[in-house]
């Protein structure tokens, strides 16, 4: 049974009904509609913590979806799953792929920065200050890119950049 037929809560059911209506009236080809259905099922499974099922749906959506912009969000969501499972290198690969297809996806840039910052913290705890500083610098570069695209979204990152001396530009609007 497709995931969209198993949703128990009202919001999920409402979203599914609306998505089905939109799919029926959109003037797109069958392949694009099918890709969206897999993407939608993947998002639903991901929201329920069913990561293996979500990845299966996202992989199927990738085989069908041709639009680079839409593919970037599928890849981004796959990166989220790998990051939440602690598979940071795999997550980075998906985030990089998403950015390659859609350079204007600040949330992927932010998540890359978060991973580098986390790795910097681990290096610092291990006493490897040179590696920590290099990882912090990488995080700073990705955060600067994300902030330039979405200046009001990453306030904590902006504060970290300022307090660590990695940015002197005040981008608050």
Short mmCIF file of C-alpha atoms in Angstrom, two decimals:
data_model
loop_
_atom_site.label_atom_id
_atom_site.label_comp_id
_atom_site.label_asym_id
_atom_site.label_seq_id
_atom_site.Cartn_x
_atom_site.Cartn_y
_atom_site.Cartn_z
CA UNK A 1 0.00 0.00 0.00
CA UNK A 2 1.49 3.40 -0.94
CA UNK A 3 2.47 5.58 1.99
CA UNK A 4 0.02 8.25 0.89
CA UNK A 5 -2.83 5.86 1.60
CA UNK A 6 -1.56 5.13 5.12
CA UNK A 7 -1.37 8.64 6.58
CA UNK A 8 -3.29 8.79 9.81
CA UNK A 9 -3.14 12.42 10.84
CA UNK A 10 -5.33 15.14 9.41
CA UNK A 11 -2.51 17.37 8.14
CA UNK A 12 -0.83 14.53 6.25
CA UNK A 13 -4.17 13.48 4.76
CA UNK A 14 -4.94 17.06 3.74
CA UNK A 15 -1.50 17.47 2.15
CA UNK A 16 -1.93 14.19 0.29
CA UNK A 17 -5.36 15.15 -1.03
CA UNK A 18 -4.10 18.56 -2.18
CA UNK A 19 -0.98 17.06 -3.75
CA UNK A 20 -3.09 14.49 -5.61
CA UNK A 21 -5.40 17.21 -6.93
CA UNK A 22 -2.46 19.32 -8.06
CA UNK A 23 -0.86 16.30 -9.73
CA UNK A 24 -4.04 15.60 -11.68
CA UNK A 25 -4.50 19.14 -12.97
CA UNK A 26 -0.85 20.07 -13.64
CA UNK A 27 0.02 20.05 -17.31
CA UNK A 28 3.12 17.88 -16.86
CA UNK A 29 4.04 14.52 -18.27
CA UNK A 30 3.34 11.25 -16.52
CA UNK A 31 6.99 10.71 -15.62
CA UNK A 32 7.23 14.05 -13.77
CA UNK A 33 4.00 13.32 -11.91
CA UNK A 34 5.27 9.89 -10.90
CA UNK A 35 8.58 11.41 -9.73
CA UNK A 36 6.68 13.88 -7.58
CA UNK A 37 4.58 11.08 -6.08
CA UNK A 38 7.75 9.24 -5.03
CA UNK A 39 9.23 12.48 -3.69
CA UNK A 40 6.06 13.15 -1.69
CA UNK A 41 6.09 9.62 -0.29
CA UNK A 42 9.76 10.06 0.57
CA UNK A 43 9.05 13.27 2.48
CA UNK A 44 6.22 11.58 4.36
CA UNK A 45 8.39 8.59 5.29
CA UNK A 46 11.22 10.92 6.32
CA UNK A 47 8.88 12.90 8.55
CA UNK A 48 7.85 9.63 10.23
CA UNK A 49 11.48 8.62 10.79
CA UNK A 50 11.25 5.82 8.24
CA UNK A 51 14.58 6.68 6.65
CA UNK A 52 15.14 3.49 4.64
CA UNK A 53 11.71 3.85 3.05
CA UNK A 54 12.32 7.55 2.42
CA UNK A 55 15.64 6.82 0.70
CA UNK A 56 14.00 4.17 -1.48
CA UNK A 57 11.35 6.68 -2.56
CA UNK A 58 13.93 9.42 -3.17
CA UNK A 59 16.08 7.05 -5.26
CA UNK A 60 13.06 6.15 -7.36
CA UNK A 61 12.18 9.83 -7.74
CA UNK A 62 15.74 10.51 -8.95
CA UNK A 63 15.42 7.88 -11.67
CA UNK A 64 12.29 9.64 -12.97
CA UNK A 65 12.93 13.33 -12.30
CA UNK A 66 14.72 15.23 -15.05
CA UNK A 67 14.46 18.82 -13.79
CA UNK A 68 17.76 19.83 -12.13
CA UNK A 69 16.04 22.13 -9.63
CA UNK A 70 13.69 19.39 -8.45
CA UNK A 71 16.53 16.85 -8.39
CA UNK A 72 18.51 19.20 -6.13
CA UNK A 73 15.82 19.04 -3.45
CA UNK A 74 15.62 15.27 -3.66
CA UNK A 75 19.39 15.08 -3.18
CA UNK A 76 19.23 17.63 -0.36
CA UNK A 77 16.65 15.52 1.49
CA UNK A 78 18.79 12.44 1.03
CA UNK A 79 21.67 14.39 2.57
CA UNK A 80 19.47 15.23 5.55
CA UNK A 81 18.81 11.56 6.16
CA UNK A 82 22.46 10.57 5.97
CA UNK A 83 23.43 13.46 8.27
CA UNK A 84 20.79 12.50 10.82
CA UNK A 85 22.15 8.93 10.76
CA UNK A 86 25.67 10.22 11.43
CA UNK A 87 26.93 9.34 7.94
CA UNK A 88 28.47 12.76 7.44
CA UNK A 89 30.67 12.00 4.43
CA UNK A 90 27.70 10.55 2.57
CA UNK A 91 25.59 13.55 3.57
CA UNK A 92 28.27 15.91 2.24
CA UNK A 93 28.25 14.10 -1.11
CA UNK A 94 24.50 14.60 -1.48
CA UNK A 95 24.68 18.25 -0.42
CA UNK A 96 27.46 18.89 -2.95
CA UNK A 97 25.40 17.22 -5.68
CA UNK A 98 22.39 19.34 -4.75
CA UNK A 99 24.47 22.53 -4.95
CA UNK A 100 25.92 21.44 -8.29
CA UNK A 101 22.40 21.25 -9.72
CA UNK A 102 21.06 24.27 -7.86
CA UNK A 103 23.68 26.76 -6.64
CA UNK A 104 20.92 28.80 -4.93
CA UNK A 105 20.10 26.29 -2.19
CA UNK A 106 21.37 27.98 0.98
CA UNK A 107 20.12 25.24 3.30
CA UNK A 108 22.57 22.77 1.72
CA UNK A 109 25.40 25.28 2.17
CA UNK A 110 24.36 25.75 5.79
CA UNK A 111 24.29 22.02 6.42
CA UNK A 112 27.75 21.59 4.92
CA UNK A 113 28.97 24.33 7.25
CA UNK A 114 27.31 22.62 10.23
CA UNK A 115 29.10 19.36 9.40
CA UNK A 116 32.49 21.09 9.08
CA UNK A 117 31.89 22.95 12.33
CA UNK A 118 30.95 19.70 14.07
CA UNK A 119 34.08 18.02 12.72
CA UNK A 120 36.09 21.02 13.91
CA UNK A 121 34.66 20.59 17.40
CA UNK A 122 35.63 16.89 17.38
CA UNK A 123 39.17 17.77 16.24
CA UNK A 124 39.43 20.41 18.95
CA UNK A 125 38.33 17.90 21.60
CA UNK A 126 40.99 15.50 20.32
CA UNK A 127 43.60 18.25 20.74
CA UNK A 128 44.21 18.70 17.00
CA UNK A 129 43.93 22.49 16.85
CA UNK A 130 45.37 22.80 13.32
CA UNK A 131 42.70 20.50 11.88
CA UNK A 132 40.03 22.19 13.99
CA UNK A 133 40.93 25.63 12.67
CA UNK A 134 41.00 24.37 9.07
CA UNK A 135 37.55 22.81 9.51
CA UNK A 136 36.22 25.99 11.16
CA UNK A 137 37.53 28.00 8.21
CA UNK A 138 35.71 25.67 5.80
CA UNK A 139 32.53 26.05 7.85
CA UNK A 140 32.93 29.82 7.73
CA UNK A 141 33.21 29.85 3.94
CA UNK A 142 30.02 27.84 3.49
CA UNK A 143 28.15 29.90 6.08
CA UNK A 144 29.18 33.11 4.33
CA UNK A 145 27.73 31.77 1.07
CA UNK A 146 24.50 30.68 2.75
CA UNK A 147 24.14 34.00 4.57
CA UNK A 148 24.71 35.97 1.38
CA UNK A 149 21.71 34.15 -0.16
CA UNK A 150 19.48 34.22 2.92
CA UNK A 151 20.76 36.97 5.26
CA UNK A 152 18.05 36.60 7.87
CA UNK A 153 18.08 32.81 8.14
CA UNK A 154 21.35 31.99 9.86
CA UNK A 155 21.66 34.39 12.78
CA UNK A 156 23.60 31.97 14.99
CA UNK A 157 26.09 31.38 12.20
CA UNK A 158 26.47 35.13 11.73
CA UNK A 159 27.15 35.53 15.43
CA UNK A 160 29.71 32.73 15.37
CA UNK A 161 31.44 34.27 12.36
CA UNK A 162 31.66 37.63 14.12
CA UNK A 163 32.75 36.31 17.53
CA UNK A 164 35.46 34.14 15.99
CA UNK A 165 36.71 36.97 13.79
CA UNK A 166 35.90 35.07 10.61
CA UNK A 167 33.60 37.82 9.36
CA UNK A 168 33.40 41.52 10.01
CA UNK A 169 30.56 42.19 7.61
CA UNK A 170 27.25 43.00 9.24
CA UNK A 171 24.60 41.49 6.97
CA UNK A 172 21.52 42.03 9.11
CA UNK A 173 18.77 43.78 7.17
#
